Coordinates of C-alpha atoms and ligand atoms in Angstrom, one line a residue:
X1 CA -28.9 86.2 -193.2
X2 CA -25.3 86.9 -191.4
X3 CA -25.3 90.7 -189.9
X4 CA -22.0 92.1 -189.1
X5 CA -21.2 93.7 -186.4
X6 CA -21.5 96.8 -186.4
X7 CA -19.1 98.9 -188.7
X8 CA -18.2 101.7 -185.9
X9 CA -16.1 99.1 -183.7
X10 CA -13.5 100.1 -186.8
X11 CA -13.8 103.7 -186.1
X12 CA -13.0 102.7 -182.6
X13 CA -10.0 100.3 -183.1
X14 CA -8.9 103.0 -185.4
X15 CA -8.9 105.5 -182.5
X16 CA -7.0 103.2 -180.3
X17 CA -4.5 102.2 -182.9
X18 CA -3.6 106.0 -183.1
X19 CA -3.0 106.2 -179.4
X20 CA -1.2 102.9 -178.4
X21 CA 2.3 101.3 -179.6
X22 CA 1.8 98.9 -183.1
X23 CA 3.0 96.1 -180.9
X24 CA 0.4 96.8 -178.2
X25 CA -2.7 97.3 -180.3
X26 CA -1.4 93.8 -182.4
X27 CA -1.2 92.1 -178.5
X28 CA -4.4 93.3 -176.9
X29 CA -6.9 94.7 -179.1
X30 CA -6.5 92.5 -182.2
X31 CA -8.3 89.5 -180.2
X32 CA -11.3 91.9 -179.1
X33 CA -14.6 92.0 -180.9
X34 CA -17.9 94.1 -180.5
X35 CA -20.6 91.9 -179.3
X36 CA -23.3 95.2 -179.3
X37 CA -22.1 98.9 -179.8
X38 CA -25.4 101.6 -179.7
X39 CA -25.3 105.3 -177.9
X40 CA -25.2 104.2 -174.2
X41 CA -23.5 100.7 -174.4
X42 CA -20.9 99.0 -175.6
X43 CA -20.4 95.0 -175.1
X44 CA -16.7 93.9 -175.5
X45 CA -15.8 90.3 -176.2
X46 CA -12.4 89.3 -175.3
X47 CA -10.8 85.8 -175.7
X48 CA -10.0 85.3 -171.9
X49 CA -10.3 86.5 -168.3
X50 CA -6.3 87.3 -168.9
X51 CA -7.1 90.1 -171.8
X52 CA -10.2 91.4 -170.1
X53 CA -8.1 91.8 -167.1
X54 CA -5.1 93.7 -169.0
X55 CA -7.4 95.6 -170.8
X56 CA -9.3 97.0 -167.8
X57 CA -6.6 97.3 -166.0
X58 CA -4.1 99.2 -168.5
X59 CA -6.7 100.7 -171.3
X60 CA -10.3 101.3 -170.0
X61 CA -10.0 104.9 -170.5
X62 CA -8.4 104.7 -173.7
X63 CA -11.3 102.1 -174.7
X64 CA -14.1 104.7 -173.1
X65 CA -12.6 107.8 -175.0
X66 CA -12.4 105.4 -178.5
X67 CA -16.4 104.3 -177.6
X68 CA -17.9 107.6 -176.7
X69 CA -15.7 109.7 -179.7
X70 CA -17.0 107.0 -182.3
X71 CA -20.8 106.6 -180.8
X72 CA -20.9 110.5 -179.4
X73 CA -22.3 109.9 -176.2
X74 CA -21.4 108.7 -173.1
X75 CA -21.3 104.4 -173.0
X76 CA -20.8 102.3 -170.5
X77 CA -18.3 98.9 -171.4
X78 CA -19.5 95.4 -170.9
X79 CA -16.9 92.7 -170.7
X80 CA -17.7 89.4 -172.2
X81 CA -15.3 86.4 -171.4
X82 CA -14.8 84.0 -174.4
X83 CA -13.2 81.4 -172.0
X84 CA -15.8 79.6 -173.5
X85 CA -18.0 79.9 -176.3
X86 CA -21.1 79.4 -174.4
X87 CA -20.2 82.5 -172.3
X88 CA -21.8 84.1 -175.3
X89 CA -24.9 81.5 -175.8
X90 CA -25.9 82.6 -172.4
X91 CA -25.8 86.0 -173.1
X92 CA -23.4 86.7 -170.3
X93 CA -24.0 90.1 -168.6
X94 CA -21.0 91.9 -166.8
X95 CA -18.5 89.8 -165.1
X96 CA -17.4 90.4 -161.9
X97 CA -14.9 93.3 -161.8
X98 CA -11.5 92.7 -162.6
X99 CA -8.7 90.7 -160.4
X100 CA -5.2 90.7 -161.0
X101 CA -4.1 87.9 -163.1
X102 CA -0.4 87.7 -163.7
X103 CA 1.1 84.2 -164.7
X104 CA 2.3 82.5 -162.2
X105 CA 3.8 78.9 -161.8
X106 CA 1.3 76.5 -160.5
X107 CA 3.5 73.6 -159.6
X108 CA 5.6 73.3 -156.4
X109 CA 8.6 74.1 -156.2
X110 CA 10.6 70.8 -157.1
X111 CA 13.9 70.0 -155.6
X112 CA 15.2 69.9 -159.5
X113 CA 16.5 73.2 -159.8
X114 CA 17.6 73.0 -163.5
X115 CA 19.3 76.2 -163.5
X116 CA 22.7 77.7 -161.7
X117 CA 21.5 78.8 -158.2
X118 CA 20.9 82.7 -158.5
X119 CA 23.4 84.6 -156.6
X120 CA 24.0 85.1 -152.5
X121 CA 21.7 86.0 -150.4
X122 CA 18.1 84.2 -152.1
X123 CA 15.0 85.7 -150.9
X124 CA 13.9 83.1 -148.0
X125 CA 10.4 82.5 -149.8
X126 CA 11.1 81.4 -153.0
X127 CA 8.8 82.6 -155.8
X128 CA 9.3 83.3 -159.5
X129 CA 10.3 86.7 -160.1
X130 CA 9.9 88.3 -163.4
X131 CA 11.0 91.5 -163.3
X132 CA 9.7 92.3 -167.1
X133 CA 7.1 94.4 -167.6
X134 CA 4.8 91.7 -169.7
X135 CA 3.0 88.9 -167.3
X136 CA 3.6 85.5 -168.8
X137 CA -0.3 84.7 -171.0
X138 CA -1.2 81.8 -169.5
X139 CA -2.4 80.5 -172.5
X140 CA 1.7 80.7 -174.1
X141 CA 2.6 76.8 -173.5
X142 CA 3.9 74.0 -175.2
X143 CA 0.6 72.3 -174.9
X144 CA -1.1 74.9 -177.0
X145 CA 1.5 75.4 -179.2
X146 CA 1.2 73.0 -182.6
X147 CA 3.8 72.1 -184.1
X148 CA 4.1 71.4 -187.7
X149 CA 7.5 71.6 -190.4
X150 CA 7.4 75.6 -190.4
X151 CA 8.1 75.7 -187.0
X152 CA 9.6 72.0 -185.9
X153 CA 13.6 73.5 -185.0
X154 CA 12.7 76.3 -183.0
X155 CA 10.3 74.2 -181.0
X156 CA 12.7 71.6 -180.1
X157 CA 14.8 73.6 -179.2
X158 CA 13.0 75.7 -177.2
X159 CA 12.4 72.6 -175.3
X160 CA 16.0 71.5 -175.1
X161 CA 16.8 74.9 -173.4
X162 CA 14.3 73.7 -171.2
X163 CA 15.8 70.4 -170.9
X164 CA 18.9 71.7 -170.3
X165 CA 19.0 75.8 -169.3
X166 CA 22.1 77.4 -170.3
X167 CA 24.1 74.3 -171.6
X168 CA 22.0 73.1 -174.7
X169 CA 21.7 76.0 -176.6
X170 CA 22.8 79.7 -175.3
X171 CA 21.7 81.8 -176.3
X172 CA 18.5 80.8 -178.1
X173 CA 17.6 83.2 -181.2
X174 CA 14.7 82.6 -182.7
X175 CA 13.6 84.4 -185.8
X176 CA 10.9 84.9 -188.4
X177 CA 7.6 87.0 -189.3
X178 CA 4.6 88.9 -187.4
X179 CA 2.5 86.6 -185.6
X180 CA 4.3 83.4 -186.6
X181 CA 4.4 81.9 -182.8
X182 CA 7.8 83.4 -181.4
X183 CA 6.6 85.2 -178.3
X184 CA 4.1 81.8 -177.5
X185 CA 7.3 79.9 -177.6
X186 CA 9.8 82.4 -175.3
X187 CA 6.7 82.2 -172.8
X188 CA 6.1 78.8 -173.0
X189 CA 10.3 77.9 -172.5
X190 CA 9.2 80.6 -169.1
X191 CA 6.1 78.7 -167.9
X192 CA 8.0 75.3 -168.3
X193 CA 10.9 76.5 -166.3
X194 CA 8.1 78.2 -163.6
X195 CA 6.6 74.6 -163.3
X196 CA 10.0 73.1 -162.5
X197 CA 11.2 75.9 -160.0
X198 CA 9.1 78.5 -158.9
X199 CA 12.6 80.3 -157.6
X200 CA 13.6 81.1 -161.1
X201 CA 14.7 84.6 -161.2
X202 CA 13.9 85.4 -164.9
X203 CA 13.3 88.5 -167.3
X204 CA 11.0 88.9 -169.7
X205 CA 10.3 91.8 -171.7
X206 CA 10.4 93.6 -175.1
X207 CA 13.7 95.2 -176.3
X208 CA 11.3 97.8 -176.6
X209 CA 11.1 98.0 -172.5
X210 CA 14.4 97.5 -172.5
X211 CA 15.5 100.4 -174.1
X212 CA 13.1 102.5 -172.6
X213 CA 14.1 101.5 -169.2
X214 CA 17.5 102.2 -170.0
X215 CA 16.7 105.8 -171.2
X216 CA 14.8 106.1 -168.2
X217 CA 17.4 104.9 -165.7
X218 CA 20.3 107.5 -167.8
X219 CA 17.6 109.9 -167.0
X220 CA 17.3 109.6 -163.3
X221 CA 21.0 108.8 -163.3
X222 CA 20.9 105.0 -161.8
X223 CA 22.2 103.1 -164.8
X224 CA 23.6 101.0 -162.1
X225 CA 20.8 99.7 -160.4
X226 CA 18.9 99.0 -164.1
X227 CA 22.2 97.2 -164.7
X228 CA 21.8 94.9 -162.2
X229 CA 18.5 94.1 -162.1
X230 CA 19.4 92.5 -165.7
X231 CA 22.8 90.8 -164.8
X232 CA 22.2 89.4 -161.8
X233 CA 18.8 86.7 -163.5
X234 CA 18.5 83.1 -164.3
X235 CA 17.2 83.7 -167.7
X236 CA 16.9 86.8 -169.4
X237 CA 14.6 86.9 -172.6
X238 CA 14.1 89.7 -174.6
X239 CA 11.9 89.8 -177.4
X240 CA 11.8 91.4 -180.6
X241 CA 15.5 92.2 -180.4
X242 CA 15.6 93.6 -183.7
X243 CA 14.3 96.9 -181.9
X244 CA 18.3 97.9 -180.8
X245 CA 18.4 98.3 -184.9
X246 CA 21.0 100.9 -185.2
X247 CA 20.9 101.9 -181.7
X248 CA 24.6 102.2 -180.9
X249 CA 24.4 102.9 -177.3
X250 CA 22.0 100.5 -176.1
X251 CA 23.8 97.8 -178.7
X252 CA 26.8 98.7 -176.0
X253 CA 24.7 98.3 -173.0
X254 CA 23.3 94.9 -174.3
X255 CA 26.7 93.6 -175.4
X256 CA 27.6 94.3 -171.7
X257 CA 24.3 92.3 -170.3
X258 CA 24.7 89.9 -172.3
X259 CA 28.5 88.9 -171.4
X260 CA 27.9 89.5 -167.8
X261 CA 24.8 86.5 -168.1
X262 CA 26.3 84.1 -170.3
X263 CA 29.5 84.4 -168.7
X264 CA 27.7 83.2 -165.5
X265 CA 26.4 80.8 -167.3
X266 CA 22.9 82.1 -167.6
X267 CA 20.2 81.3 -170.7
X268 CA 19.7 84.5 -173.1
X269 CA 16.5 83.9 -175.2
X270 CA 16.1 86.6 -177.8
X271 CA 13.1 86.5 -181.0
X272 CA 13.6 89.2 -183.8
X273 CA 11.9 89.6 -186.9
X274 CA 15.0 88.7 -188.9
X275 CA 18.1 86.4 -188.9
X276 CA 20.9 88.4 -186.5
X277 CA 23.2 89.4 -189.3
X278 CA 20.3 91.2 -191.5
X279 CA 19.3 93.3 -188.4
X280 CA 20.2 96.5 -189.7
X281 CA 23.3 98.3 -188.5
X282 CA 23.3 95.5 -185.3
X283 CA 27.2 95.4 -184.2
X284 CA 29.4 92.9 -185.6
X285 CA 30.1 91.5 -181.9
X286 CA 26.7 91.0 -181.2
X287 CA 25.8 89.7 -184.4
X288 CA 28.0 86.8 -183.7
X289 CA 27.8 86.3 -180.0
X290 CA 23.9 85.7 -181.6
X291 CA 24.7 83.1 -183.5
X292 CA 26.8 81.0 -180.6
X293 CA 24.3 79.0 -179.6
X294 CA 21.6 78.1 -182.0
X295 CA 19.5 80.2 -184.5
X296 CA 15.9 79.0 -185.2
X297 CA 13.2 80.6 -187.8
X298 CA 9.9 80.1 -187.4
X299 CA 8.7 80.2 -190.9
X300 CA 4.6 80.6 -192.0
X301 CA 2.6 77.5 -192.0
X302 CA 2.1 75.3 -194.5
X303 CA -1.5 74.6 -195.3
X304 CA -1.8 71.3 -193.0
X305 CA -0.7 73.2 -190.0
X306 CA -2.8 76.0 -190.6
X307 CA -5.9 73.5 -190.9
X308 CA -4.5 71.7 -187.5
X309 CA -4.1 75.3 -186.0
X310 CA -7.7 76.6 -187.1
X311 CA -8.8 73.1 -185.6
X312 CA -6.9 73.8 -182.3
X313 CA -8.3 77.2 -181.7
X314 CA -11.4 76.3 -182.5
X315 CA -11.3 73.2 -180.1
X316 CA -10.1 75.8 -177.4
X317 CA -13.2 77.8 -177.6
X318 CA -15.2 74.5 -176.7
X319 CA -16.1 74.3 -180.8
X320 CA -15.5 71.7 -183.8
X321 CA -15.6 73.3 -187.5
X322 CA -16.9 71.4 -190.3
X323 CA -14.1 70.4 -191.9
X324 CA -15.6 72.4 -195.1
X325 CA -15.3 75.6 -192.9
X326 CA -11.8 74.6 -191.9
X327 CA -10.2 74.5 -195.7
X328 CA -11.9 77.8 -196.6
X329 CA -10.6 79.0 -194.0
X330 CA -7.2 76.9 -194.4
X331 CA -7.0 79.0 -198.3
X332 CA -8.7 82.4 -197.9
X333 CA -6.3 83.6 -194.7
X334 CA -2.6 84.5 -194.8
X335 CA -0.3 82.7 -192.9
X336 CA -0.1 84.5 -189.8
X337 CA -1.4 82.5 -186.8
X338 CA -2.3 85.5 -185.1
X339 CA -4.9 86.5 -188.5
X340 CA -6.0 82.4 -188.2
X341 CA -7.1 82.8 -184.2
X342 CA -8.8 85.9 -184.9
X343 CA -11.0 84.3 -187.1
X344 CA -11.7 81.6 -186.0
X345 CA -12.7 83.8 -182.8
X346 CA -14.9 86.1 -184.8
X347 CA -16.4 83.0 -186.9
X348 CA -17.7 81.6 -183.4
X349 CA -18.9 84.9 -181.8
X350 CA -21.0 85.2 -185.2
X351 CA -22.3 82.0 -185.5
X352 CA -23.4 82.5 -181.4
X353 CA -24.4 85.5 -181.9
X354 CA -26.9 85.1 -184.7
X355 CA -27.7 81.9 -183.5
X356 CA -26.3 80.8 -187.3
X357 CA -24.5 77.7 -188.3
X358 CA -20.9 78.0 -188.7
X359 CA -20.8 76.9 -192.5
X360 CA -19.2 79.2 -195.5
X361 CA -22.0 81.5 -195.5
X362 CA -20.8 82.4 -192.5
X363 CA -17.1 82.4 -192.7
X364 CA -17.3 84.7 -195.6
X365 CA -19.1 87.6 -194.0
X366 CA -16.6 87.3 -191.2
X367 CA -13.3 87.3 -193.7
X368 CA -14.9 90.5 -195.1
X369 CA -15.0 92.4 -191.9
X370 CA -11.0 91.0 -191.0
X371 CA -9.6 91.3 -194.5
X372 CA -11.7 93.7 -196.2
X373 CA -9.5 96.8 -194.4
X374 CA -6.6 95.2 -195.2
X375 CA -7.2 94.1 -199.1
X376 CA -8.9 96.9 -199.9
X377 CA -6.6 99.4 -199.7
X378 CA -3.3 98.9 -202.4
X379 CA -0.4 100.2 -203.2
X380 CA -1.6 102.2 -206.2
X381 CA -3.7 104.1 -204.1
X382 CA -1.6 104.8 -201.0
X383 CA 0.8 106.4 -203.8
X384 CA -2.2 108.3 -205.8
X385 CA -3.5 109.3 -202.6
X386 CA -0.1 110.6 -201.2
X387 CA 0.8 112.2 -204.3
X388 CA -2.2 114.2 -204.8
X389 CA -1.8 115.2 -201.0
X390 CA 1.6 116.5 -201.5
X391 CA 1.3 118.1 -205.4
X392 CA 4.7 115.5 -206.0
X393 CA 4.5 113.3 -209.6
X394 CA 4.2 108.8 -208.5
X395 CA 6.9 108.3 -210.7
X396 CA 8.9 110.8 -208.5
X397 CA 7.5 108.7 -205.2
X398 CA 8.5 105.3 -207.3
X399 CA 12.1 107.0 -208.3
X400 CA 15.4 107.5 -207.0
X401 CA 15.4 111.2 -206.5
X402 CA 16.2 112.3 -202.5
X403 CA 15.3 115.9 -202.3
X404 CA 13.5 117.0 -199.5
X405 CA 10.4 117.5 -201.3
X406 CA 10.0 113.8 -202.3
X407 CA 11.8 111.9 -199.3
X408 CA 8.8 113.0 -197.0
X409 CA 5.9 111.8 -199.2
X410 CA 7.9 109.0 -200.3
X411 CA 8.0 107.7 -196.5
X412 CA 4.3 108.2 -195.9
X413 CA 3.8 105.9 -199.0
X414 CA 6.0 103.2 -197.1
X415 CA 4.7 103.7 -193.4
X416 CA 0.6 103.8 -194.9
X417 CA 1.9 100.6 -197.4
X418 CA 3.2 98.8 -193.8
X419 CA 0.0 100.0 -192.1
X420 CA -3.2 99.3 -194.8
X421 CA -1.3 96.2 -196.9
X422 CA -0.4 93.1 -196.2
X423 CA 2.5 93.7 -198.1
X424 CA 6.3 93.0 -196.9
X425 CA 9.0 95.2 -195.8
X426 CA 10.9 93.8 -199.1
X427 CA 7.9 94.0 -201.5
X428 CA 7.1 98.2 -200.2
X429 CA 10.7 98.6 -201.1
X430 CA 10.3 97.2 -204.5
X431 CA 7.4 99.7 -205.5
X432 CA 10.0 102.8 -204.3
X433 CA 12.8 102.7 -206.0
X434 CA 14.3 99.0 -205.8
X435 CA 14.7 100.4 -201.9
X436 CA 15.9 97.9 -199.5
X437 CA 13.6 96.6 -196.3
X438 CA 16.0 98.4 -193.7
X439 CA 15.0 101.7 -195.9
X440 CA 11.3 100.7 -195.2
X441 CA 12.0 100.3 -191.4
X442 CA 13.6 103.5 -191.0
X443 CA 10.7 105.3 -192.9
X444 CA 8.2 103.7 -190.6
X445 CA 10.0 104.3 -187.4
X446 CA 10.3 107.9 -188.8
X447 CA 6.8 108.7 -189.3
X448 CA 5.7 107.1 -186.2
X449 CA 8.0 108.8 -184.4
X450 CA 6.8 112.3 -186.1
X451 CA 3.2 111.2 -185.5
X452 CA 4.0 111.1 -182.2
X453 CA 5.4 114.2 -181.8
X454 CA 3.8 116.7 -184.1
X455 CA -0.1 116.5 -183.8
X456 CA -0.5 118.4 -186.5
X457 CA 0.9 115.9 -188.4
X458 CA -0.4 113.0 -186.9
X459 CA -4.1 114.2 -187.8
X460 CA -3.0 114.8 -191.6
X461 CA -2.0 111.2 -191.1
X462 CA -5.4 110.0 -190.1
X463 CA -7.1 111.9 -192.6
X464 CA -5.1 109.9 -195.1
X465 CA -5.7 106.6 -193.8
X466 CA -9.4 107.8 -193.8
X467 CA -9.6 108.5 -196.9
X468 CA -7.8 105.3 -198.3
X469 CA -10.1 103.4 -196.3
X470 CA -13.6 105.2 -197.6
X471 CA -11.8 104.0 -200.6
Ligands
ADP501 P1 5.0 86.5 -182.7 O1 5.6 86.8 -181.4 O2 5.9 85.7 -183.6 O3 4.6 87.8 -183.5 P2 3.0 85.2 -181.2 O4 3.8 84.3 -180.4 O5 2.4 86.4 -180.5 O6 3.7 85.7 -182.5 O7 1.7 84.4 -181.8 C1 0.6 85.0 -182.3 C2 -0.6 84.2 -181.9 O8 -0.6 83.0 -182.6 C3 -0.7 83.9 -180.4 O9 -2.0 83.9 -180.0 C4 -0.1 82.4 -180.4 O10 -0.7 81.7 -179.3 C5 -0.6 81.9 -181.7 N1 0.3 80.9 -182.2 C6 1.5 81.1 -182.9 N2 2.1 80.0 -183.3 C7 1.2 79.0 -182.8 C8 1.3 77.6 -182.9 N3 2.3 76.9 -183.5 N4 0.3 76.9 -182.3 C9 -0.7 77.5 -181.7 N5 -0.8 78.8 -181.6 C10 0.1 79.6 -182.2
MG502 MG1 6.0 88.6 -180.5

């Protein structure tokens, strides 16, 4: 018999979903899993020494508050390396504390210096500088990245910029859904470029960053100095672009960056979660100057390069699946690769664990515990649920109407739809009112931003998602 682990590691993720960004809880906590959670101790696998590092460093606290609110006493966290799958066999106690582990280039510096020399005055030891606030994850290369027809442009491409920085294709735009490989490929164009010349001045970091750095710097009134630190790189990438959505002052600032780099014949990489002209209210001068140099989307995987992914992760973690395991797996999970590698992580932990076979028995207890949150919950609900909540009529949630009383419930529907289904941006539309995917963005950003704000609100939130998750 397969146990599960243990249902409060939800309650926990839940806790630290409601206290970190949607984009930080996707990048550090998705790839976690609970090894042993009772009153006093709590055992933590994560998938390398990189994520236990990151996590130590940047969310212990936030990890110990989630542990001892859920388990109601105090616990102490154990970190489990998954480097490799026998780190579990062996029942691997504590590792030694935490060391900083921030990508860095392991080759020499060779004498091919692919890209125009950064400006005067060059530090005299040479080292890659990133001056983003994301390390490189190690893991990000072309080596580990498979490639299959879904994602075949964007690849080879990202290696021609590495072929040729600045002059093959600038700027680089690559495009397409949650999870789908862009951010492994921006890193891995980055750790290619490290190997070649570890004096690459480059800059990675979300737009995200970006615009928060610029807010801060307007704030302490040195736009200047925030300017140059951007203008003045080999190769600036910035992912998920599609943040400077309707922002017209940082579109400005960026339109700025951007002709100061490429002017000076630097590489601009950018990754958004759409094609540059559907980024919603994005300026017409940046929507082209995004489309000089070449625009590549990443689409979902077809079937035989999800089974050669599943394969590949698995092989990473020191494992092979039976190929039986592997087509289950292949049909049951969506497309997104990060969904696939969390899996196949959780299928192996099990299986060690238990001290079971991986076979279907198996993989079906573990799909429950990834999937069952997210399937369970649908549409219908959210919009019962909400509606009861806020005395309004679903048809009025599902119509066209805009008075005040509706617009707020209508947005909840849309930001809990985004947050408990699967569903897409276009598809939440669809189910209120025929509205269009920017309409679902702004909701979202709206009630995450009022979550943020107004705990009041935040915990009637909760209590929702609660709710719709008791079922
Ligand atoms: P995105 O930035 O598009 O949301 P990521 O680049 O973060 O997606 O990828 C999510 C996860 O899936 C990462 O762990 C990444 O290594 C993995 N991944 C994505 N595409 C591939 C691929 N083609 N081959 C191997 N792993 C992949
Ligand atoms: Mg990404």
């Amino acid at each position: 018999m397969v146990h599960s682990a243990p249902p409060s590691w939800s309650s926990v993720l839940d806790y630290v979903r409601a206290h970190v960004k949607p984009q930080q809880f996707e990048t550090w906590f998705t790839g976690l899993q609970c090894l042993v959670m009772q009153p006093g101790q709590v055992r933590i696998a994560a998938p390398n020494k990189f994520y236990r590092n990151w996590i130590e460093r940047h969310y212990l606290p936030l990890l110990r508050n989630a542990c001892e609110e859920v388990l109601g006493t105090e616990a102490a966290l154990e970190f489990v390396v998954l480097e490799d799958a026998s780190a579990i066999e062996n029942d691997a106690t504590m590792p030694s504390p935490a060391t900083a582990s921030v990508a860095t280039a392991s080759a020499a510096a060779a004498d091919t210096a692919a890209m125009p020399a950064p400006p005067a005055n060059k530090a005299a030891e040479p080292r890659p500088v990133n001056i983003g606030e994301i390390p490189l994850n190690p893991h990000y290369t072309f080596d580990n990245f498979v490639v299959g027809p879904s994602n075949r442009l964007a690849h080879a491409a990202a290696l021609a910029v590495t072929e040729n920085p600045a002059t093959a294709y600038n700027p680089l735009f690559v495009h397409g859904g949650v999870g789908l490989g862009k951010s492994h490929l921006l890193q891995a164009i980055c750790h290619q470029l490290l190997a070649r010349n570890r004096a690459l001045r480059y800059v990675y970091l979300s737009c995200e960053a970006f615009v928060n750095e610029y807010i801060a710097a307007l704030q302490r009134g040195n736009v200047d100095a925030f300017r140059q630190q951007y203008r003045h790189v080999d190769m600036l990438l910035i992912d998920d672009i599609h943040f400077l959505a309707s922002k017209k002052a940082l579109q400005e600032e960026f339109f700025h960056t951007f002709n100061a780099l490429y002017n000076a014949q630097r590489q601009i990489i950018l990754s958004s979660d759409s094609p540059p002209h559907e980024i919603p209210e994005l300026e017409d001068r940046l929507v082209s100057r995004f489309k000089w140099g070449l625009v590549a989307e990443v689409e979902p995987p077809h079937y035989e390069t999800k089974v050669a992914i599943i394969q590949r992760k698995a092989q990473a973690r020191g494992k092979r699946l039976p190929d039986e395991v592997v087509h289950f797996l292949a049909d049951h999970l969506d497309s997104n690769i990060r969904e696939l590698e969390g899996a196949v992580l959780k299928i192996i932990v099990l299986a060690s664990l238990h001290n079971h076979p991986i076979d279907i028995e198996l993989c079906k207890s573990a799909l429950k515990e990834l999937t069952g949150r997210a399937s369970d919950v649908n549409i219908a609900q959210i919009m019962n649920t909400v509606a009861t909540q806020y005395n309004v009529k679903v048809a009025d949630l599902q119509g066209k109407r805009r008075s005040k009383s509706i617009v707020l419930p209508r947005q909840i529907c849309m930001y809990l739809a985004r947050e408990l289904t699967p569903m897409s941006l276009a598809e939440i539309g669809g189910h209120v009112g025929g509205r269009d995917h920017t309409t679902v963005m702004h909701a979202n950003e709206k009630i995450r931003k009022l979550r943020a704000s107004d705990p009041e609100f935040d915990q009637k939130i909760e209590r929702l998602i609660r709710q719709l998750q008791r079922g």
